Amino acid sequence: MKYIFILTIAVVVFTACKTGNGELQLTTSESILVDTIPGSCPYLTKDSKGNVLLSWVRSINDSSSIFCYAVSTDGKTFSAPVRIPTSTNIHPHAENLPKIIAKPSGELIALWGAANPNPKNKYSGLVFYSQSFDNGTTWSTAKQLTTDTASFDQRYYDVALLPDGEAGIIWLDNRKATTKEGSGLYFARTAGANGFQNEQRISQLCCQCCRTQLFIDTKGGIHAIYRGIINDSIRDMMHIVSTDNGKSFTEPIRISNDNWVLKGCPHTGPSMTENKTGLHFAWFTGAGKKGCYFTSSSNNGQSFAAADSVSSNGSHPQLTQLSNGTLLLVWDEAIQVNSKSYKRIAAQLRDEQGKNIGRTFLTADSTVASYPVLVALPSNKVLLAYTAKKAEKNYIRYTSIE
């Protein structure tokens, strides 16, 4: 196997102790550059064999990009980047994140957004996908997610493996059963090698420009979380679930009554995970004391614990469960150093019940690092990837957390 050029090597080690001010004691070294060519939009997932797939958008020049991914069999080193040749119409957007998913059948599906400006919405986009049935050697012609001509705006999607081994997808769509502001939330699933089929609207109204998450629990429940629009002006996080394999979904319930009144979109969506104590959520709000928050539900989303503040400066939170049930939460946050603006990646550990253990910062205060993503590995390890700026260009870096 060929390996990518590595500038520096990093290992981050968790310890169970924390200082008196709540800071975790972590040992951190330099991070790893996944590609020497500028890029953005990192995403992490695993295949059915437990291999890690790290995908990103590589910048060809100032006006064109292509979707790439690399594979790790050990959680430490990655293969040479694989280009997805059908993705040349990709429009990089860290919130409308390009993604790749590996089905147990061996099929790979790459998904990305493309611009589709029109008189109704100059920011509209379309979702395209391409399939590979030979481990990424060749890729099918790119297909549009939906062929319904009434749909001119499909964005902010998420994908997950369903209990039957097919891939599920949710996305925000202009099609809705009302003239009120907002998007509809749609769900579809793959049908073998035939791609995504049988789309259905499962909720509305949704904030038009925040990422969504599709999550499958250990009992096969299909969860969707998104930023909703309530009473035409409140933009809070909503949760719905299907317990009948996607045939029907519950009515939306707010994970927290933040009551954020906003005539716009913050471009920061929610995240969720599960352990034996229940469901756990992280999100950003600008209401009241703005910032990132955390909550849990022990009854499958029927009710939620009071919101617990994570960071008043944080945004773009991502949450995962370690193999021992502990929760790891990461986010990016703005910081001022000598009157200059930077961004850093922060991390917080929470116990199985969601109680805060402590936090630390994974990148230096004098860097610009943003949009962290996570994937859990065996033995309480986690792989973290993020976008880092150097000389006014973005690059993808990753590090392991033990």
CSV table of C-alpha atoms in Angstrom, one decimal:
chain,number,residue,atom,x,y,z
A,1,MET,CA,0.0,0.0,0.0
A,2,LYS,CA,1.2,3.5,-0.8
A,3,TYR,CA,1.1,6.0,2.0
A,4,ILE,CA,0.6,9.7,1.9
A,5,PHE,CA,3.3,12.1,2.7
A,6,ILE,CA,3.2,12.9,6.4
A,7,LEU,CA,4.7,16.1,7.6
A,8,THR,CA,4.4,15.4,11.3
A,9,ILE,CA,3.0,12.6,13.5
A,10,ALA,CA,0.5,13.1,16.4
A,11,VAL,CA,-0.9,11.2,19.3
A,12,VAL,CA,-3.3,12.7,21.8
A,13,VAL,CA,-3.6,10.8,25.1
A,14,PHE,CA,-6.6,11.1,27.4
A,15,THR,CA,-6.1,10.7,31.2
A,16,ALA,CA,-8.9,10.4,33.7
A,17,CYS,CA,-7.8,13.3,35.8
A,18,LYS,CA,-8.4,17.0,35.5
A,19,THR,CA,-7.1,20.2,37.1
A,20,GLY,CA,-8.9,22.2,39.7
A,21,ASN,CA,-10.3,24.5,37.0
A,22,GLY,CA,-11.9,21.6,35.1
A,23,GLU,CA,-9.2,21.4,32.4
A,24,LEU,CA,-8.5,17.8,31.2
A,25,GLN,CA,-4.8,16.7,31.4
A,26,LEU,CA,-4.1,15.7,27.8
A,27,THR,CA,-0.7,15.2,26.2
A,28,THR,CA,-0.8,16.6,22.6
A,29,SER,CA,1.8,16.5,19.9
A,30,GLU,CA,1.7,17.8,16.3
A,31,SER,CA,-1.1,16.7,13.9
A,32,ILE,CA,-0.9,14.9,10.6
A,33,LEU,CA,-1.4,16.5,7.1
A,34,VAL,CA,-3.6,14.1,5.0
A,35,ASP,CA,-2.9,15.8,1.7
A,36,THR,CA,-0.2,18.3,0.7
A,37,ILE,CA,-2.7,19.9,-1.8
A,38,PRO,CA,-5.1,22.5,-0.2
A,39,GLY,CA,-8.6,21.2,0.6
A,40,SER,CA,-11.6,21.5,2.9
A,41,CYS,CA,-14.7,19.7,4.1
A,42,PRO,CA,-13.2,16.7,6.0
A,43,TYR,CA,-15.6,13.8,6.8
A,44,LEU,CA,-14.9,10.5,8.7
A,45,THR,CA,-16.7,7.2,8.5
A,46,LYS,CA,-16.0,3.4,8.6
A,47,ASP,CA,-16.6,0.5,6.3
A,48,SER,CA,-18.0,-2.9,7.3
A,49,LYS,CA,-14.5,-4.2,8.1
A,50,GLY,CA,-13.8,-1.4,10.5
A,51,ASN,CA,-11.5,0.5,8.1
A,52,VAL,CA,-11.6,4.3,8.4
A,53,LEU,CA,-12.5,6.4,5.4
A,54,LEU,CA,-11.4,10.1,5.5
A,55,SER,CA,-12.9,12.2,2.7
A,56,TRP,CA,-12.4,15.8,1.7
A,57,VAL,CA,-12.6,18.2,-1.2
A,58,ARG,CA,-9.3,18.9,-2.9
A,59,SER,CA,-8.8,22.3,-4.5
A,60,ILE,CA,-7.6,22.0,-8.1
A,61,ASN,CA,-7.4,25.7,-8.6
A,62,ASP,CA,-9.4,28.8,-7.4
A,63,SER,CA,-12.5,27.8,-9.4
A,64,SER,CA,-12.6,24.0,-9.4
A,65,SER,CA,-12.4,21.1,-7.0
A,66,ILE,CA,-12.7,17.3,-6.8
A,67,PHE,CA,-13.9,14.9,-4.2
A,68,CYS,CA,-11.2,12.6,-2.7
A,69,TYR,CA,-10.9,10.0,0.0
A,70,ALA,CA,-8.3,7.8,1.7
A,71,VAL,CA,-8.5,4.6,3.7
A,72,SER,CA,-6.8,3.6,6.9
A,73,THR,CA,-6.6,0.0,8.1
A,74,ASP,CA,-4.9,0.9,11.4
A,75,GLY,CA,-6.4,4.2,12.4
A,76,LYS,CA,-3.0,5.9,12.1
A,77,THR,CA,-1.9,6.0,8.5
A,78,PHE,CA,-3.9,6.5,5.3
A,79,SER,CA,-3.6,5.3,1.7
A,80,ALA,CA,-2.9,7.6,-1.1
A,81,PRO,CA,-5.9,9.8,-2.0
A,82,VAL,CA,-8.5,8.3,-4.3
A,83,ARG,CA,-10.1,10.8,-6.7
A,84,ILE,CA,-13.8,10.5,-7.5
A,85,PRO,CA,-13.7,11.5,-11.2
A,86,THR,CA,-17.4,12.2,-11.5
A,87,SER,CA,-17.4,14.9,-8.9
A,88,THR,CA,-16.0,17.8,-10.9
A,89,ASN,CA,-19.2,19.8,-10.4
A,90,ILE,CA,-18.7,19.7,-6.6
A,91,HIS,CA,-19.4,22.9,-4.6
A,92,PRO,CA,-17.3,22.8,-1.4
A,93,HIS,CA,-19.3,23.8,1.7
A,94,ALA,CA,-18.3,22.7,5.2
A,95,GLU,CA,-21.9,22.7,6.4
A,96,ASN,CA,-23.4,21.1,3.3
A,97,LEU,CA,-20.7,18.4,3.8
A,98,PRO,CA,-19.7,16.0,1.0
A,99,LYS,CA,-19.7,12.5,2.3
A,100,ILE,CA,-18.9,8.9,1.5
A,101,ILE,CA,-20.7,5.8,2.8
A,102,ALA,CA,-19.7,2.1,2.6
A,103,LYS,CA,-22.4,-0.5,2.4
A,104,PRO,CA,-21.9,-4.1,3.8
A,105,SER,CA,-22.3,-5.3,0.2
A,106,GLY,CA,-19.0,-3.6,-0.7
A,107,GLU,CA,-20.6,-0.8,-2.6
A,108,LEU,CA,-19.2,2.7,-2.0
A,109,ILE,CA,-21.4,5.8,-2.5
A,110,ALA,CA,-19.9,9.3,-2.7
A,111,LEU,CA,-22.3,12.2,-2.3
A,112,TRP,CA,-21.7,15.9,-2.8
A,113,GLY,CA,-23.5,19.2,-3.4
A,114,ALA,CA,-23.4,21.3,-6.6
A,115,ALA,CA,-24.5,24.8,-7.0
A,116,ASN,CA,-28.0,25.4,-8.7
A,117,PRO,CA,-28.7,29.2,-8.5
A,118,ASN,CA,-32.1,30.2,-9.9
A,119,PRO,CA,-34.5,33.2,-9.7
A,120,LYS,CA,-36.3,31.6,-6.6
A,121,ASN,CA,-33.1,31.2,-4.6
A,122,LYS,CA,-29.6,32.2,-5.7
A,123,TYR,CA,-28.1,29.9,-3.1
A,124,SER,CA,-29.9,26.7,-4.2
A,125,GLY,CA,-28.0,23.5,-4.7
A,126,LEU,CA,-28.5,19.9,-5.9
A,127,VAL,CA,-27.2,16.7,-4.4
A,128,PHE,CA,-25.4,14.3,-6.7
A,129,TYR,CA,-24.0,10.8,-6.0
A,130,SER,CA,-21.8,8.2,-7.6
A,131,GLN,CA,-21.4,4.5,-6.9
A,132,SER,CA,-18.5,2.2,-7.0
A,133,PHE,CA,-18.8,-1.6,-7.0
A,134,ASP,CA,-15.1,-2.4,-7.3
A,135,ASN,CA,-13.6,-0.9,-4.2
A,136,GLY,CA,-13.2,2.6,-5.7
A,137,THR,CA,-11.5,1.6,-8.9
A,138,THR,CA,-14.3,2.9,-11.1
A,139,TRP,CA,-17.3,5.1,-10.4
A,140,SER,CA,-20.7,5.4,-12.0
A,141,THR,CA,-21.9,8.4,-13.8
A,142,ALA,CA,-23.1,11.0,-11.3
A,143,LYS,CA,-26.8,10.9,-10.6
A,144,GLN,CA,-29.1,13.5,-9.1
A,145,LEU,CA,-30.6,12.6,-5.7
A,146,THR,CA,-34.1,13.3,-7.0
A,147,THR,CA,-35.5,13.5,-10.5
A,148,ASP,CA,-38.6,15.5,-9.5
A,149,THR,CA,-38.4,18.8,-11.5
A,150,ALA,CA,-40.3,20.5,-8.7
A,151,SER,CA,-37.2,20.1,-6.5
A,152,PHE,CA,-34.6,22.8,-7.3
A,153,ASP,CA,-32.9,23.0,-3.9
A,154,GLN,CA,-31.5,19.9,-2.1
A,155,ARG,CA,-28.9,20.5,0.5
A,156,TYR,CA,-27.6,19.8,4.1
A,157,TYR,CA,-28.0,16.1,3.9
A,158,ASP,CA,-26.7,13.2,6.0
A,159,VAL,CA,-26.4,9.5,5.3
A,160,ALA,CA,-26.3,6.4,7.5
A,161,LEU,CA,-26.4,2.6,7.2
A,162,LEU,CA,-29.9,1.2,7.9
A,163,PRO,CA,-30.5,-2.0,9.8
A,164,ASP,CA,-31.0,-3.9,6.5
A,165,GLY,CA,-27.7,-2.9,5.1
A,166,GLU,CA,-29.0,-0.3,2.7
A,167,ALA,CA,-28.0,3.4,2.9
A,168,GLY,CA,-30.5,6.0,4.2
A,169,ILE,CA,-30.3,9.7,3.5
A,170,ILE,CA,-32.1,12.8,4.7
A,171,TRP,CA,-31.9,16.3,3.2
A,172,LEU,CA,-33.5,19.7,3.2
A,173,ASP,CA,-35.7,20.3,0.1
A,174,ASN,CA,-37.6,23.3,-1.2
A,175,ARG,CA,-40.7,21.1,-1.6
A,176,LYS,CA,-43.1,21.5,1.3
A,177,ALA,CA,-46.9,21.6,2.0
A,178,THR,CA,-47.0,25.3,2.9
A,179,THR,CA,-46.0,28.7,1.6
A,180,LYS,CA,-44.3,29.6,4.8
A,181,GLU,CA,-40.6,30.1,5.0
A,182,GLY,CA,-38.4,27.0,5.5
A,183,SER,CA,-37.6,23.7,3.9
A,184,GLY,CA,-39.1,20.2,3.9
A,185,LEU,CA,-37.1,17.3,5.4
A,186,TYR,CA,-36.9,14.3,3.1
A,187,PHE,CA,-35.9,10.7,3.5
A,188,ALA,CA,-34.9,8.0,1.0
A,189,ARG,CA,-33.1,4.7,1.0
A,190,THR,CA,-31.0,2.7,-1.5
A,191,ALA,CA,-32.5,-0.3,-3.3
A,192,GLY,CA,-29.6,-2.6,-3.9
A,193,ALA,CA,-27.4,-1.3,-6.7
A,194,ASN,CA,-30.2,1.0,-8.0
A,195,GLY,CA,-29.3,4.0,-5.8
A,196,PHE,CA,-31.7,6.1,-3.7
A,197,GLN,CA,-35.4,5.4,-4.2
A,198,ASN,CA,-38.9,6.1,-2.7
A,199,GLU,CA,-38.3,9.5,-1.3
A,200,GLN,CA,-40.8,10.9,1.2
A,201,ARG,CA,-41.2,14.1,3.1
A,202,ILE,CA,-40.9,13.3,6.8
A,203,SER,CA,-41.0,16.7,8.5
A,204,GLN,CA,-41.2,20.5,8.0
A,205,LEU,CA,-40.5,23.4,8.4
A,206,CYS,CA,-36.7,23.4,8.6
A,207,CYS,CA,-34.1,26.1,8.8
A,208,GLN,CA,-32.8,26.2,5.2
A,209,CYS,CA,-29.0,26.3,5.8
A,210,CYS,CA,-28.0,24.1,8.8
A,211,ARG,CA,-26.7,20.6,8.5
A,212,THR,CA,-28.9,17.7,9.6
A,213,GLN,CA,-28.0,14.3,11.2
A,214,LEU,CA,-29.3,10.8,10.5
A,215,PHE,CA,-28.6,8.4,13.3
A,216,ILE,CA,-29.4,4.7,13.7
A,217,ASP,CA,-29.7,3.5,17.3
A,218,THR,CA,-28.9,0.0,18.6
A,219,LYS,CA,-32.5,-1.1,18.3
A,220,GLY,CA,-32.7,0.0,14.7
A,221,GLY,CA,-34.6,3.2,15.3
A,222,ILE,CA,-34.0,5.9,12.6
A,223,HIS,CA,-33.4,9.3,14.2
A,224,ALA,CA,-33.3,12.7,12.4
A,225,ILE,CA,-32.3,15.9,14.0
A,226,TYR,CA,-32.4,19.4,12.3
A,227,ARG,CA,-32.9,23.0,13.1
A,228,GLY,CA,-36.6,23.7,12.8
A,229,ILE,CA,-38.6,26.9,12.2
A,230,ILE,CA,-41.4,27.4,14.8
A,231,ASN,CA,-44.0,30.1,14.6
A,232,ASP,CA,-42.3,31.6,11.6
A,233,SER,CA,-39.3,33.0,13.6
A,234,ILE,CA,-38.0,30.6,16.3
A,235,ARG,CA,-35.1,28.4,15.1
A,236,ASP,CA,-34.5,25.6,17.6
A,237,MET,CA,-33.3,22.0,17.2
A,238,MET,CA,-35.8,19.3,16.5
A,239,HIS,CA,-35.8,15.5,16.9
A,240,ILE,CA,-38.0,12.9,15.1
A,241,VAL,CA,-37.6,9.1,15.1
A,242,SER,CA,-39.0,6.1,13.1
A,243,THR,CA,-39.4,2.7,14.8
A,244,ASP,CA,-40.9,1.0,11.8
A,245,ASN,CA,-37.9,1.1,9.5
A,246,GLY,CA,-38.7,4.5,8.0
A,247,LYS,CA,-42.3,4.0,7.1
A,248,SER,CA,-43.4,6.7,9.5
A,249,PHE,CA,-41.8,9.3,11.8
A,250,THR,CA,-42.9,10.9,15.0
A,251,GLU,CA,-44.0,14.5,15.3
A,252,PRO,CA,-41.0,16.8,15.9
A,253,ILE,CA,-40.0,17.7,19.5
A,254,ARG,CA,-37.6,20.4,20.5
A,255,ILE,CA,-34.5,19.0,22.2
A,256,SER,CA,-34.3,22.4,24.1
A,257,ASN,CA,-36.7,25.3,24.2
A,258,ASP,CA,-34.1,27.9,23.4
A,259,ASN,CA,-36.6,30.2,21.6
A,260,TRP,CA,-34.0,31.6,19.3
A,261,VAL,CA,-35.7,34.3,17.2
A,262,LEU,CA,-33.7,34.7,14.0
A,263,LYS,CA,-34.5,35.9,10.5
A,264,GLY,CA,-31.5,34.1,9.0
A,265,CYS,CA,-29.5,30.9,9.3
A,266,PRO,CA,-26.4,30.3,11.5
A,267,HIS,CA,-24.9,27.5,9.4
A,268,THR,CA,-24.3,25.3,12.4
A,269,GLY,CA,-26.3,22.1,12.8
A,270,PRO,CA,-26.7,19.5,15.6
A,271,SER,CA,-25.0,16.2,16.5
A,272,MET,CA,-26.2,13.1,18.4
A,273,THR,CA,-25.0,9.8,19.7
A,274,GLU,CA,-26.1,6.9,21.9
A,275,ASN,CA,-24.8,4.9,24.8
A,276,LYS,CA,-26.5,2.6,27.3
A,277,THR,CA,-28.0,5.5,29.3
A,278,GLY,CA,-29.8,6.9,26.3
A,279,LEU,CA,-29.5,9.5,23.5
A,280,HIS,CA,-27.2,12.5,23.7
A,281,PHE,CA,-27.2,15.7,21.8
A,282,ALA,CA,-25.0,18.8,21.1
A,283,TRP,CA,-25.9,22.0,19.3
A,284,PHE,CA,-25.4,25.7,18.9
A,285,THR,CA,-27.9,28.4,19.8
A,286,GLY,CA,-27.8,32.2,19.7
A,287,ALA,CA,-30.6,32.6,22.2
A,288,GLY,CA,-30.0,34.0,25.7
A,289,LYS,CA,-26.5,32.9,26.6
A,290,LYS,CA,-25.3,31.8,23.2
A,291,GLY,CA,-22.9,29.0,22.5
A,292,CYS,CA,-22.8,25.2,22.3
A,293,TYR,CA,-25.0,23.1,24.6
A,294,PHE,CA,-25.5,19.5,25.6
A,295,THR,CA,-28.6,17.4,26.6
A,296,SER,CA,-29.7,13.8,27.0
A,297,SER,CA,-32.9,11.8,26.6
A,298,SER,CA,-33.5,8.5,28.4
A,299,ASN,CA,-36.8,7.8,26.7
A,300,ASN,CA,-36.0,7.8,23.0
A,301,GLY,CA,-36.6,11.5,22.5
A,302,GLN,CA,-40.0,11.9,24.3
A,303,SER,CA,-38.4,14.3,26.8
A,304,PHE,CA,-35.0,15.9,27.3
A,305,ALA,CA,-32.8,17.0,30.2
A,306,ALA,CA,-32.1,20.6,30.8
A,307,ALA,CA,-29.6,22.1,28.5
A,308,ASP,CA,-26.0,22.2,29.9
A,309,SER,CA,-23.6,24.8,28.6
A,310,VAL,CA,-20.5,23.5,26.8
A,311,SER,CA,-18.9,26.7,25.5
A,312,SER,CA,-20.1,30.3,25.1
A,313,ASN,CA,-17.8,30.8,22.1
A,314,GLY,CA,-18.3,27.4,20.4
A,315,SER,CA,-19.9,26.3,17.2
A,316,HIS,CA,-20.1,23.3,14.9
A,317,PRO,CA,-20.2,20.6,17.7
A,318,GLN,CA,-19.7,17.0,17.0
A,319,LEU,CA,-20.4,14.2,19.5
A,320,THR,CA,-19.5,10.5,19.7
A,321,GLN,CA,-19.4,7.6,22.1
A,322,LEU,CA,-16.2,5.9,23.1
A,323,SER,CA,-16.2,2.1,23.4
A,324,ASN,CA,-16.5,2.3,27.2
A,325,GLY,CA,-19.6,4.5,27.0
A,326,THR,CA,-17.9,7.8,27.8
A,327,LEU,CA,-18.9,10.7,25.5
A,328,LEU,CA,-16.5,12.9,23.6
A,329,LEU,CA,-17.6,16.3,22.3
A,330,VAL,CA,-15.5,18.5,20.0
A,331,TRP,CA,-16.2,21.9,18.5
A,332,ASP,CA,-14.5,25.0,17.1
A,333,GLU,CA,-14.5,28.4,18.8
A,334,ALA,CA,-13.2,31.9,18.1
A,335,ILE,CA,-10.4,33.4,20.1
A,336,GLN,CA,-8.7,36.8,20.1
A,337,VAL,CA,-4.9,36.9,20.5
A,338,ASN,CA,-3.2,40.3,20.4
A,339,SER,CA,-6.2,41.8,18.6
A,340,LYS,CA,-6.0,39.1,15.9
A,341,SER,CA,-8.8,36.6,15.4
A,342,TYR,CA,-8.1,32.8,15.4
A,343,LYS,CA,-10.1,29.6,15.7
A,344,ARG,CA,-9.2,26.5,17.8
A,345,ILE,CA,-10.6,23.0,18.3
A,346,ALA,CA,-11.8,22.2,21.8
A,347,ALA,CA,-12.7,18.8,23.3
A,348,GLN,CA,-14.9,17.8,26.3
A,349,LEU,CA,-15.3,14.5,28.0
A,350,ARG,CA,-18.6,13.5,29.6
A,351,ASP,CA,-19.4,10.3,31.6
A,352,GLU,CA,-22.0,7.8,30.6
A,353,GLN,CA,-24.8,9.8,32.1
A,354,GLY,CA,-23.6,13.0,30.3
A,355,LYS,CA,-21.9,14.7,33.3
A,356,ASN,CA,-19.1,17.0,32.3
A,357,ILE,CA,-15.6,15.6,33.3
A,358,GLY,CA,-13.5,18.4,31.8
A,359,ARG,CA,-12.3,20.0,28.6
A,360,THR,CA,-9.1,20.9,26.8
A,361,PHE,CA,-8.0,22.5,23.5
A,362,LEU,CA,-6.5,20.3,20.8
A,363,THR,CA,-5.1,23.1,18.6
A,364,ALA,CA,-2.9,26.1,19.4
A,365,ASP,CA,-4.5,29.5,20.1
A,366,SER,CA,-2.5,31.1,17.2
A,367,THR,CA,-4.0,28.8,14.5
A,368,VAL,CA,-7.1,28.8,12.5
A,369,ALA,CA,-8.7,25.4,12.9
A,370,SER,CA,-12.4,24.6,12.2
A,371,TYR,CA,-15.2,22.1,11.4
A,372,PRO,CA,-14.0,19.1,13.4
A,373,VAL,CA,-15.3,15.6,12.7
A,374,LEU,CA,-15.0,12.4,14.7
A,375,VAL,CA,-15.1,8.7,14.3
A,376,ALA,CA,-14.8,6.3,17.2
A,377,LEU,CA,-12.3,3.4,17.1
A,378,PRO,CA,-11.9,0.3,19.3
A,379,SER,CA,-10.2,0.6,22.8
A,380,ASN,CA,-11.6,4.0,23.6
A,381,LYS,CA,-9.8,5.6,20.7
A,382,VAL,CA,-11.1,8.3,18.4
A,383,LEU,CA,-9.9,9.8,15.2
A,384,LEU,CA,-10.4,13.6,14.7
A,385,ALA,CA,-10.1,15.5,11.4
A,386,TYR,CA,-10.5,19.2,10.8
A,387,THR,CA,-9.7,22.1,8.4
A,388,ALA,CA,-6.5,24.1,9.2
A,389,LYS,CA,-5.5,27.3,7.5
A,390,LYS,CA,-1.9,28.0,6.6
A,391,ALA,CA,-0.7,30.9,4.4
A,392,GLU,CA,-4.4,31.8,3.6
A,393,LYS,CA,-5.0,28.2,2.2
A,394,ASN,CA,-7.0,25.4,3.9
A,395,TYR,CA,-5.6,22.0,4.5
A,396,ILE,CA,-7.0,18.8,6.1
A,397,ARG,CA,-5.3,17.5,9.2
A,398,TYR,CA,-6.1,14.6,11.5
A,399,THR,CA,-5.0,13.3,14.9
A,400,SER,CA,-5.8,10.2,17.0
A,401,ILE,CA,-7.2,10.5,20.6
A,402,GLU,CA,-6.6,7.7,23.0
